[in-house]
mmCIF file of C-alpha atoms and ligand atoms in Angstrom:
data_model
loop_
_atom_site.group_PDB
_atom_site.id
_atom_site.type_symbol
_atom_site.label_atom_id
_atom_site.label_comp_id
_atom_site.label_asym_id
_atom_site.label_seq_id
_atom_site.Cartn_x
_atom_site.Cartn_y
_atom_site.Cartn_z
ATOM 1 C CA MET A 1 210.250 49.642 141.097
ATOM 2 C CA ILE A 2 206.653 50.532 140.092
ATOM 3 C CA LYS A 3 206.687 51.926 136.572
ATOM 4 C CA ILE A 4 203.870 54.280 135.573
ATOM 5 C CA ALA A 5 202.965 55.446 132.055
ATOM 6 C CA PHE A 6 201.686 58.975 132.676
ATOM 7 C CA TYR A 7 199.503 59.894 129.677
ATOM 8 C CA ASP A 8 198.475 63.368 128.519
ATOM 9 C CA THR A 9 201.160 65.081 130.591
ATOM 10 C CA LYS A 10 200.827 68.853 130.837
ATOM 11 C CA ALA A 11 203.445 71.288 132.096
ATOM 12 C CA TYR A 12 201.368 71.948 135.195
ATOM 13 C CA ASP A 13 201.328 68.217 136.128
ATOM 14 C CA ARG A 14 205.044 67.785 136.454
ATOM 15 C CA PRO A 15 206.016 69.924 139.467
ATOM 16 C CA SER A 16 203.527 68.208 141.760
ATOM 17 C CA PHE A 17 204.253 64.655 140.516
ATOM 18 C CA ASP A 18 208.021 65.141 140.217
ATOM 19 C CA ARG A 19 208.161 65.432 143.995
ATOM 20 C CA TYR A 20 207.327 61.711 144.158
ATOM 21 C CA ALA A 21 209.262 60.412 141.149
ATOM 22 C CA GLY A 22 212.115 58.194 142.308
ATOM 23 C CA LEU A 23 210.681 58.053 145.830
ATOM 24 C CA HIS A 24 208.864 55.011 147.233
ATOM 25 C CA GLY A 25 210.101 52.978 144.258
ATOM 26 C CA LEU A 26 208.039 54.968 141.720
ATOM 27 C CA GLU A 27 209.258 55.584 138.194
ATOM 28 C CA ILE A 28 207.132 57.917 136.086
ATOM 29 C CA LYS A 29 207.295 57.800 132.299
ATOM 30 C CA TYR A 30 205.757 61.109 131.177
ATOM 31 C CA LEU A 31 203.962 60.920 127.824
ATOM 32 C CA GLU A 32 202.450 63.948 126.126
ATOM 33 C CA THR A 33 200.113 61.854 124.015
ATOM 34 C CA LYS A 34 196.668 60.840 125.216
ATOM 35 C CA LEU A 35 195.840 57.226 125.940
ATOM 36 C CA GLY A 36 193.821 55.618 123.157
ATOM 37 C CA GLU A 37 193.812 52.544 120.982
ATOM 38 C CA ASP A 38 196.844 53.789 119.026
ATOM 39 C CA THR A 39 198.899 54.740 122.069
ATOM 40 C CA ALA A 40 198.148 51.975 124.580
ATOM 41 C CA GLU A 41 201.279 50.196 123.313
ATOM 42 C CA LEU A 42 203.404 52.927 124.940
ATOM 43 C CA ALA A 43 202.528 51.394 128.310
ATOM 44 C CA ARG A 44 204.519 48.257 127.475
ATOM 45 C CA GLY A 45 206.726 47.387 130.431
ATOM 46 C CA CYS A 46 204.684 49.577 132.814
ATOM 47 C CA ASP A 47 202.800 48.350 135.853
ATOM 48 C CA ALA A 48 200.223 51.127 135.851
ATOM 49 C CA VAL A 49 198.867 53.897 133.649
ATOM 50 C CA CYS A 50 197.974 57.307 135.010
ATOM 51 C CA VAL A 51 195.253 59.046 132.972
ATOM 52 C CA PHE A 52 193.227 62.239 132.918
ATOM 53 C CA VAL A 53 189.734 63.213 131.781
ATOM 54 C CA ASN A 54 190.262 63.158 128.022
ATOM 55 C CA ASP A 55 192.192 59.918 127.772
ATOM 56 C CA THR A 56 190.154 57.152 126.159
ATOM 57 C CA VAL A 57 189.932 54.072 128.343
ATOM 58 C CA ASN A 58 187.357 52.018 126.454
ATOM 59 C CA ALA A 59 187.078 48.236 126.092
ATOM 60 C CA PRO A 60 189.742 47.799 123.349
ATOM 61 C CA VAL A 61 192.195 49.996 125.280
ATOM 62 C CA ILE A 62 191.557 48.066 128.487
ATOM 63 C CA ASP A 63 192.059 44.758 126.663
ATOM 64 C CA ARG A 64 195.328 46.027 125.160
ATOM 65 C CA LEU A 65 196.617 47.278 128.520
ATOM 66 C CA HIS A 66 195.589 43.996 130.119
ATOM 67 C CA SER A 67 197.507 42.011 127.495
ATOM 68 C CA LEU A 68 200.553 44.205 128.196
ATOM 69 C CA GLY A 69 200.393 43.243 131.862
ATOM 70 C CA VAL A 70 199.194 46.614 133.180
ATOM 71 C CA LYS A 71 197.479 46.008 136.514
ATOM 72 C CA LEU A 72 196.211 49.442 137.460
ATOM 73 C CA ILE A 73 194.511 52.441 135.845
ATOM 74 C CA ALA A 74 195.078 55.413 138.141
ATOM 75 C CA LEU A 75 192.818 58.314 137.226
ATOM 76 C CA ARG A 76 194.157 61.661 138.367
ATOM 77 C CA SER A 77 190.600 63.022 138.279
ATOM 78 C CA ALA A 78 187.350 62.556 140.149
ATOM 79 C CA GLY A 79 185.147 61.956 137.092
ATOM 80 C CA TYR A 80 185.616 58.609 135.340
ATOM 81 C CA ASN A 81 183.069 58.683 132.513
ATOM 82 C CA ASN A 82 185.961 58.109 130.062
ATOM 83 C CA VAL A 83 186.709 54.707 131.615
ATOM 84 C CA ASP A 84 184.668 51.573 130.881
ATOM 85 C CA VAL A 85 184.743 50.540 134.527
ATOM 86 C CA SER A 86 182.554 47.491 134.063
ATOM 87 C CA HIS A 87 184.761 46.201 131.240
ATOM 88 C CA ALA A 88 187.819 46.703 133.428
ATOM 89 C CA PHE A 89 186.313 44.555 136.182
ATOM 90 C CA GLY A 90 188.190 41.294 136.498
ATOM 91 C CA LYS A 91 191.055 42.586 134.340
ATOM 92 C CA ILE A 92 192.528 45.857 135.567
ATOM 93 C CA HIS A 93 191.809 47.720 138.770
ATOM 94 C CA VAL A 94 190.705 51.350 138.459
ATOM 95 C CA VAL A 95 191.378 53.969 141.121
ATOM 96 C CA HIS A 96 190.510 57.664 141.119
ATOM 97 C CA VAL A 97 190.907 60.810 143.190
ATOM 98 C CA PRO A 98 187.460 61.258 144.729
ATOM 99 C CA ALA A 99 188.151 64.766 145.993
ATOM 100 C CA TYR A 100 191.097 67.057 145.524
ATOM 101 C CA SER A 101 189.614 70.455 145.913
ATOM 102 C CA PRO A 102 185.877 70.736 145.585
ATOM 103 C CA TYR A 103 186.454 74.395 146.509
ATOM 104 C CA ALA A 104 188.460 74.928 143.314
ATOM 105 C CA VAL A 105 185.570 73.813 141.117
ATOM 106 C CA ALA A 106 182.789 75.478 143.115
ATOM 107 C CA GLU A 107 184.724 78.758 143.236
ATOM 108 C CA HIS A 108 185.340 78.588 139.478
ATOM 109 C CA ALA A 109 181.616 78.079 138.880
ATOM 110 C CA MET A 110 180.920 81.241 140.868
ATOM 111 C CA ALA A 111 183.747 83.081 139.102
ATOM 112 C CA LEU A 112 182.174 82.249 135.735
ATOM 113 C CA LEU A 113 178.736 83.260 136.960
ATOM 114 C CA LEU A 114 179.925 86.604 138.321
ATOM 115 C CA THR A 115 181.976 87.284 135.197
ATOM 116 C CA SER A 116 178.937 86.675 133.048
ATOM 117 C CA VAL A 117 176.402 88.537 135.160
ATOM 118 C CA ARG A 118 178.611 91.613 135.679
ATOM 119 C CA ARG A 119 180.146 91.528 132.165
ATOM 120 C CA ILE A 120 183.680 91.484 133.595
ATOM 121 C CA HIS A 121 185.053 89.854 130.423
ATOM 122 C CA LYS A 122 183.715 92.759 128.363
ATOM 123 C CA ALA A 123 184.892 95.428 130.792
ATOM 124 C CA TYR A 124 188.384 93.922 130.991
ATOM 125 C CA ASN A 125 188.826 94.104 127.227
ATOM 126 C CA ARG A 126 187.410 97.619 127.048
ATOM 127 C CA THR A 127 189.586 99.241 129.679
ATOM 128 C CA ARG A 128 192.716 97.680 128.158
ATOM 129 C CA GLU A 129 191.917 99.783 125.110
ATOM 130 C CA PHE A 130 191.096 102.851 127.243
ATOM 131 C CA ASN A 131 187.422 102.447 126.441
ATOM 132 C CA PHE A 132 185.729 103.491 129.667
ATOM 133 C CA SER A 133 182.159 103.373 128.365
ATOM 134 C CA LEU A 134 179.601 101.510 130.488
ATOM 135 C CA SER A 135 177.223 100.980 127.612
ATOM 136 C CA GLY A 136 175.951 97.395 127.490
ATOM 137 C CA LEU A 137 177.570 96.420 130.786
ATOM 138 C CA THR A 138 174.423 96.426 132.929
ATOM 139 C CA GLY A 139 174.232 93.304 135.050
ATOM 140 C CA PHE A 140 171.857 92.176 137.778
ATOM 141 C CA ASP A 141 172.085 91.407 141.498
ATOM 142 C CA LEU A 142 172.590 87.766 142.399
ATOM 143 C CA HIS A 143 171.048 88.570 145.779
ATOM 144 C CA GLY A 144 167.476 87.304 145.876
ATOM 145 C CA LYS A 145 167.785 85.188 142.727
ATOM 146 C CA THR A 146 167.000 81.470 142.721
ATOM 147 C CA VAL A 147 169.797 79.092 141.829
ATOM 148 C CA GLY A 148 168.993 75.500 140.928
ATOM 149 C CA VAL A 149 171.847 73.134 141.761
ATOM 150 C CA ILE A 150 171.872 69.750 140.032
ATOM 151 C CA GLY A 151 173.959 67.332 142.087
ATOM 152 C CA THR A 152 174.480 68.050 145.781
ATOM 153 C CA GLY A 153 177.711 66.144 146.327
ATOM 154 C CA LYS A 154 180.997 67.657 147.418
ATOM 155 C CA ILE A 155 181.206 70.402 144.788
ATOM 156 C CA GLY A 156 177.478 71.138 144.613
ATOM 157 C CA HIS A 157 177.360 71.479 148.383
ATOM 158 C CA ILE A 158 180.130 74.066 148.470
ATOM 159 C CA PHE A 159 178.599 75.922 145.532
ATOM 160 C CA MET A 160 175.299 76.081 147.430
ATOM 161 C CA ASP A 161 177.093 77.544 150.465
ATOM 162 C CA ILE A 162 178.745 80.169 148.268
ATOM 163 C CA CYS A 163 175.378 81.063 146.737
ATOM 164 C CA ARG A 164 173.769 81.369 150.146
ATOM 165 C CA GLY A 165 176.577 83.773 151.050
ATOM 166 C CA PHE A 166 175.389 85.941 148.172
ATOM 167 C CA GLY A 167 171.845 85.915 149.560
ATOM 168 C CA MET A 168 170.519 83.654 146.823
ATOM 169 C CA LYS A 169 167.667 81.195 147.248
ATOM 170 C CA VAL A 170 168.923 77.667 146.669
ATOM 171 C CA ILE A 171 166.899 74.745 145.332
ATOM 172 C CA ALA A 172 168.393 71.445 144.233
ATOM 173 C CA TYR A 173 167.845 68.160 142.457
ATOM 174 C CA ASP A 174 169.743 64.986 143.289
ATOM 175 C CA PRO A 175 168.437 61.417 142.917
ATOM 176 C CA TYR A 176 170.157 60.716 146.246
ATOM 177 C CA PRO A 177 169.177 63.654 148.457
ATOM 178 C CA ILE A 178 171.164 64.265 151.624
ATOM 179 C CA PRO A 179 168.826 63.189 154.448
ATOM 180 C CA ASP A 180 167.888 65.745 157.108
ATOM 181 C CA SER A 181 169.675 68.541 155.288
ATOM 182 C CA CYS A 182 168.303 72.049 155.013
ATOM 183 C CA ILE A 183 168.371 71.753 151.220
ATOM 184 C CA GLU A 184 165.084 72.282 149.385
ATOM 185 C CA TYR A 185 165.050 69.341 146.976
ATOM 186 C CA VAL A 186 162.726 69.594 143.988
ATOM 187 C CA SER A 187 162.130 67.569 140.831
ATOM 188 C CA PRO A 188 164.178 68.429 137.702
ATOM 189 C CA ASP A 189 161.091 70.006 136.102
ATOM 190 C CA GLU A 190 160.422 72.221 139.104
ATOM 191 C CA LEU A 191 164.094 73.194 139.189
ATOM 192 C CA TYR A 192 163.954 74.170 135.508
ATOM 193 C CA THR A 193 160.809 76.277 135.924
ATOM 194 C CA ARG A 194 161.893 78.084 139.114
ATOM 195 C CA SER A 195 165.619 78.756 138.616
ATOM 196 C CA ASP A 196 167.160 82.017 137.429
ATOM 197 C CA ILE A 197 170.498 80.232 137.353
ATOM 198 C CA ILE A 198 171.128 76.510 136.909
ATOM 199 C CA SER A 199 174.487 75.015 137.882
ATOM 200 C CA LEU A 200 175.449 71.429 137.072
ATOM 201 C CA HIS A 201 177.436 69.435 139.639
ATOM 202 C CA CYS A 202 176.544 65.820 138.881
ATOM 203 C CA PRO A 203 178.528 63.076 137.128
ATOM 204 C CA LEU A 204 178.055 62.158 133.493
ATOM 205 C CA THR A 205 176.328 58.788 133.305
ATOM 206 C CA ASP A 206 174.097 57.076 130.764
ATOM 207 C CA SER A 207 171.077 58.543 132.535
ATOM 208 C CA SER A 208 172.432 62.083 132.948
ATOM 209 C CA ARG A 209 173.783 62.452 129.378
ATOM 210 C CA HIS A 210 172.031 65.384 127.650
ATOM 211 C CA MET A 211 169.835 66.028 130.692
ATOM 212 C CA ILE A 212 169.893 69.646 129.516
ATOM 213 C CA ASN A 213 168.199 69.123 126.149
ATOM 214 C CA SER A 214 165.585 71.038 124.167
ATOM 215 C CA GLU A 215 162.719 69.744 126.350
ATOM 216 C CA ALA A 216 164.504 70.884 129.499
ATOM 217 C CA VAL A 217 165.374 74.261 127.963
ATOM 218 C CA ALA A 218 161.711 74.741 126.972
ATOM 219 C CA LYS A 219 160.735 74.449 130.656
ATOM 220 C CA MET A 220 163.299 76.979 131.857
ATOM 221 C CA LYS A 221 162.731 80.616 132.738
ATOM 222 C CA HIS A 222 163.282 83.195 130.056
ATOM 223 C CA GLY A 223 166.838 84.524 130.467
ATOM 224 C CA VAL A 224 168.080 81.601 132.551
ATOM 225 C CA ILE A 225 171.848 81.334 133.045
ATOM 226 C CA ILE A 226 173.350 77.860 132.729
ATOM 227 C CA VAL A 227 176.667 77.065 134.415
ATOM 228 C CA ASN A 228 178.426 73.795 133.636
ATOM 229 C CA THR A 229 181.652 72.910 135.400
ATOM 230 C CA SER A 230 180.847 69.184 135.472
ATOM 231 C CA ARG A 231 180.988 67.338 132.161
ATOM 232 C CA GLY A 232 180.160 68.603 128.677
ATOM 233 C CA GLY A 233 177.954 65.604 127.869
ATOM 234 C CA LEU A 234 175.380 66.725 130.435
ATOM 235 C CA ILE A 235 174.285 69.362 127.919
ATOM 236 C CA ASP A 236 173.073 68.836 124.383
ATOM 237 C CA ALA A 237 175.155 71.661 122.920
ATOM 238 C CA GLU A 238 172.867 72.003 119.870
ATOM 239 C CA ALA A 239 169.903 72.590 122.179
ATOM 240 C CA LEU A 240 171.968 75.067 124.192
ATOM 241 C CA LEU A 241 172.877 77.011 121.061
ATOM 242 C CA ASP A 242 169.237 77.005 119.901
ATOM 243 C CA GLY A 243 168.183 78.307 123.315
ATOM 244 C CA ILE A 244 170.745 81.095 123.100
ATOM 245 C CA LYS A 245 169.822 82.024 119.534
ATOM 246 C CA GLY A 246 166.131 81.986 120.512
ATOM 247 C CA ARG A 247 166.919 84.397 123.427
ATOM 248 C CA LYS A 248 165.515 81.822 125.863
ATOM 249 C CA ILE A 249 168.870 81.252 127.548
ATOM 250 C CA GLY A 250 170.300 84.493 128.892
ATOM 251 C CA ALA A 251 173.879 83.265 129.240
ATOM 252 C CA ALA A 252 175.964 80.107 129.395
ATOM 253 C CA CYS A 253 179.139 79.602 131.422
ATOM 254 C CA LEU A 254 180.930 76.501 130.247
ATOM 255 C CA ASP A 255 184.101 74.978 131.640
ATOM 256 C CA VAL A 256 183.412 71.735 129.811
ATOM 257 C CA TYR A 257 182.163 70.774 126.363
ATOM 258 C CA GLU A 258 181.015 67.391 125.081
ATOM 259 C CA GLU A 259 183.532 67.267 122.246
ATOM 260 C CA GLU A 260 186.362 68.873 124.214
ATOM 261 C CA ALA A 261 188.716 65.870 124.087
ATOM 262 C CA ASP A 262 190.651 66.903 120.977
ATOM 263 C CA ILE A 263 190.384 70.650 121.572
ATOM 264 C CA PHE A 264 190.732 71.671 125.195
ATOM 265 C CA PHE A 265 194.064 71.905 127.062
ATOM 266 C CA GLU A 266 195.992 72.828 123.883
ATOM 267 C CA ASP A 267 196.979 76.132 122.252
ATOM 268 C CA ARG A 268 194.980 76.160 119.034
ATOM 269 C CA SER A 269 195.205 79.894 118.455
ATOM 270 C CA GLY A 270 197.010 79.468 115.130
ATOM 271 C CA HIS A 271 194.570 76.892 113.814
ATOM 272 C CA ILE A 272 191.128 76.845 112.253
ATOM 273 C CA LEU A 273 188.690 75.263 114.672
ATOM 274 C CA ASP A 274 186.826 72.450 112.936
ATOM 275 C CA ASP A 275 184.078 72.294 115.541
ATOM 276 C CA ASP A 276 181.404 74.672 114.191
ATOM 277 C CA LEU A 277 179.198 74.286 117.220
ATOM 278 C CA LEU A 278 181.924 75.309 119.652
ATOM 279 C CA SER A 279 182.978 78.172 117.365
ATOM 280 C CA ARG A 280 179.399 79.426 117.276
ATOM 281 C CA LEU A 281 179.033 79.157 121.050
ATOM 282 C CA ILE A 282 182.306 81.004 121.661
ATOM 283 C CA SER A 283 181.227 83.736 119.224
ATOM 284 C CA MET A 284 178.138 84.514 121.319
ATOM 285 C CA PRO A 285 178.440 87.607 123.506
ATOM 286 C CA ASN A 286 176.673 85.851 126.381
ATOM 287 C CA VAL A 287 178.730 82.651 126.406
ATOM 288 C CA ILE A 288 181.909 82.262 128.432
ATOM 289 C CA VAL A 289 184.065 79.224 127.796
ATOM 290 C CA THR A 290 187.043 78.138 129.880
ATOM 291 C CA SER A 291 188.894 75.019 128.829
ATOM 292 C CA HIS A 292 188.257 72.642 131.718
ATOM 293 C CA GLN A 293 190.275 74.667 134.180
ATOM 294 C CA ALA A 294 187.917 74.628 137.168
ATOM 295 C CA PHE A 295 190.173 72.169 138.992
ATOM 296 C CA LEU A 296 193.343 74.139 138.303
ATOM 297 C CA THR A 297 194.536 75.513 141.617
ATOM 298 C CA GLU A 298 197.838 74.872 143.393
ATOM 299 C CA GLU A 299 196.019 73.169 146.229
ATOM 300 C CA ALA A 300 194.118 70.870 143.884
ATOM 301 C CA LEU A 301 197.231 69.889 141.913
ATOM 302 C CA ASP A 302 199.099 69.022 145.111
ATOM 303 C CA ASN A 303 196.155 66.983 146.371
ATOM 304 C CA ILE A 304 195.763 65.190 143.023
ATOM 305 C CA ALA A 305 199.430 64.157 143.014
ATOM 306 C CA GLU A 306 199.405 63.067 146.649
ATOM 307 C CA THR A 307 196.223 60.979 146.359
ATOM 308 C CA THR A 308 197.222 59.450 143.008
ATOM 309 C CA VAL A 309 200.610 58.388 144.369
ATOM 310 C CA ASN A 310 199.002 57.049 147.565
ATOM 311 C CA ASN A 311 196.449 55.132 145.472
ATOM 312 C CA ILE A 312 199.237 53.498 143.462
ATOM 313 C CA LEU A 313 201.348 52.719 146.533
ATOM 314 C CA SER A 314 198.346 51.416 148.421
ATOM 315 C CA PHE A 315 197.477 49.130 145.506
ATOM 316 C CA TYR A 316 200.987 47.731 145.121
ATOM 317 C CA ASN A 317 201.969 47.628 148.796
ATOM 318 C CA ASN A 318 198.609 46.559 150.190
ATOM 319 C CA ASP A 319 197.962 43.456 148.112
ATOM 320 C CA GLY A 320 195.724 45.287 145.661
ATOM 321 C CA ALA A 321 193.402 46.935 148.170
ATOM 322 C CA CYS A 322 192.769 50.649 147.759
ATOM 323 C CA ASP A 323 190.005 52.725 149.303
ATOM 324 C CA ASN A 324 189.650 54.767 146.122
ATOM 325 C CA GLU A 325 189.023 51.810 143.842
ATOM 326 C CA LEU A 326 186.090 52.166 141.442
ATOM 327 C CA CYS A 327 184.220 48.917 141.448
ATOM 328 C CA TYR A 328 180.566 49.662 141.985
ATOM 329 C CA ARG A 329 179.737 48.395 138.536
ATOM 330 C CA CYS A 330 181.206 44.995 139.255
ATOM 331 C CA GLY A 331 177.725 43.482 139.226
ATOM 332 C CA ASN A 332 178.142 42.487 142.833
ATOM 333 C CA VAL A 333 177.056 45.698 144.486
ATOM 334 C CA GLU A 334 175.340 44.072 147.449
ATOM 335 C CA ARG A 335 178.354 42.087 148.479
ATOM 336 C CA CYS A 336 181.033 44.339 147.036
ATOM 337 C CA LYS A 337 184.352 43.295 148.479
ATOM 338 C CA LYS A 338 185.685 46.808 148.309
ATOM 339 C CA SER A 339 183.099 47.981 150.820
ATOM 340 C CA ARG A 340 184.624 45.413 153.159
ATOM 341 C CA LYS A 341 188.066 46.897 152.458
ATOM 342 C CA GLU A 342 189.071 43.803 150.537
ATOM 343 C CA LYS A 343 190.407 43.468 147.048
ATOM 344 C CA CYS A 344 187.720 44.071 144.455
ATOM 345 C CA PHE A 345 188.635 41.007 142.416
HETATM 346 P P1 LIG B 1 180.161 63.823 144.102
HETATM 347 O O1 LIG B 1 180.205 62.377 143.778
HETATM 348 O O2 LIG B 1 180.586 64.277 145.455
HETATM 349 O O3 LIG B 1 178.676 64.377 143.872
HETATM 350 C C1 LIG B 1 177.927 64.100 142.733
HETATM 351 C C2 LIG B 1 176.472 64.208 143.116
HETATM 352 O O4 LIG B 1 175.690 64.085 141.919
HETATM 353 C C3 LIG B 1 176.007 63.101 144.078
HETATM 354 O O5 LIG B 1 175.322 63.676 145.174
HETATM 355 C C4 LIG B 1 175.087 62.250 143.218
HETATM 356 O O6 LIG B 1 174.019 61.680 143.968
HETATM 357 C C5 LIG B 1 174.570 63.281 142.234
HETATM 358 N N1 LIG B 1 174.008 62.731 141.021
HETATM 359 C C6 LIG B 1 174.294 61.555 140.412
HETATM 360 N N2 LIG B 1 173.549 61.432 139.298
HETATM 361 C C7 LIG B 1 172.785 62.550 139.224
HETATM 362 C C8 LIG B 1 171.796 62.990 138.309
HETATM 363 N N3 LIG B 1 171.447 62.265 137.240
HETATM 364 N N4 LIG B 1 171.205 64.188 138.528
HETATM 365 C C9 LIG B 1 171.550 64.932 139.606
HETATM 366 N N5 LIG B 1 172.467 64.557 140.509
HETATM 367 C C10 LIG B 1 173.076 63.379 140.309
HETATM 368 O O7 LIG B 1 181.018 64.537 142.957
HETATM 369 P P2 LIG B 1 181.739 65.952 143.020
HETATM 370 O O8 LIG B 1 183.100 65.797 143.574
HETATM 371 O O9 LIG B 1 180.829 66.946 143.626
HETATM 372 O O10 LIG B 1 181.923 66.248 141.452
HETATM 373 C C11 LIG B 1 180.803 66.497 140.620
HETATM 374 C C12 LIG B 1 181.262 66.459 139.189
HETATM 375 O O11 LIG B 1 182.136 67.570 138.939
HETATM 376 C C13 LIG B 1 182.124 65.245 138.804
HETATM 377 O O12 LIG B 1 181.298 64.146 138.441
HETATM 378 C C14 LIG B 1 182.921 65.732 137.646
HETATM 379 O O13 LIG B 1 182.241 65.418 136.449
HETATM 380 C C15 LIG B 1 182.933 67.258 137.822
HETATM 381 N N6 LIG B 1 184.268 67.782 138.039
HETATM 382 C C16 LIG B 1 184.728 68.753 137.186
HETATM 383 C C17 LIG B 1 185.984 69.318 137.349
HETATM 384 C C18 LIG B 1 186.486 70.407 136.456
HETATM 385 O O14 LIG B 1 187.686 70.728 136.504
HETATM 386 N N7 LIG B 1 185.650 71.035 135.649
HETATM 387 C C19 LIG B 1 186.871 68.828 138.418
HETATM 388 C C20 LIG B 1 186.281 67.846 139.291
HETATM 389 C C21 LIG B 1 185.028 67.332 139.082
#
């Protein structure tokens, strides 16, 4: 039996994962708490932990899990900025779900953009109160506008296709451009100065943290719309708020927020929000916040469960080898064993 401590369980996780519980020798211990230094102990007796984006998997947590005999950290997400992958190397293997539905995230980015541009959130509230006034609801055509896409991987690529379908001009920045593609790659500065809309689709790394800061905002077009469905830490939220207050930024569509870990995914409607910055952003008429729900489609949940279970089974039934292992920070990139389909360590 492979026993899994499943941290930060939400009601929407269970139906897709329950289909596998008890099958293939898997036993899932659902925990509502997040993984962190205080809760790592709950994995005692488990072979693997299954974690999501706001679980903390830093060096002390990894050391604790390692001492408990946990062999595998199975992320049920694509992003892994919450895991100290290099610290895990040599101790615990880390696997993730590289793609579950890039369409879900790209479509959500466009949904946020359209909602903002056409003031759907305002109109929805008005008509529910039989207020049929159009005052203040004027939007603009997306057709003909320039969208700057940062990160042209799976999600960014689909988002670009969607934008082209709207007749938008697409420019992009990615440190690893797709060769021979029809994408017009530009530098970050050129992207900032030319884009009417900027959409973030790159991972959060040490080098991308706060890439949207006050210097970047200063270079942007007046009235620019910023869409972030990637990771909150890509944006310096103080700089974003300043840009909105200064009327430089026309609108912000945020599915993620740097300090979301203790806020998002929970019903806090009866509580006073301690995060003044988030409160201020949410209070702005031109800011739309969703609580990290871009991934949340039936298709994505099914794919997440299937790939996570396959990752775990592959690891335990295949002598530790798993195609979705994260090991590129092992310090042995040139001769990485994983690229030869061998065990990472
Ligand atoms: P991907 O790995 O297919 O593509 C990421 C792209 O970003 C790559 O082309 C890479 O070269 C590029 N990149 C790396 N560093 C960059 C930088 N500093 N500036 C610009 N580009 C850079 O990843 P995918 O699947 O497209 O996901 C993108 C991000 O979306 C993930 O890292 C994750 O943070 C976020 N995400 C958010 C979800 C949500 O529910 N809101 C769900 C799934 C992913």
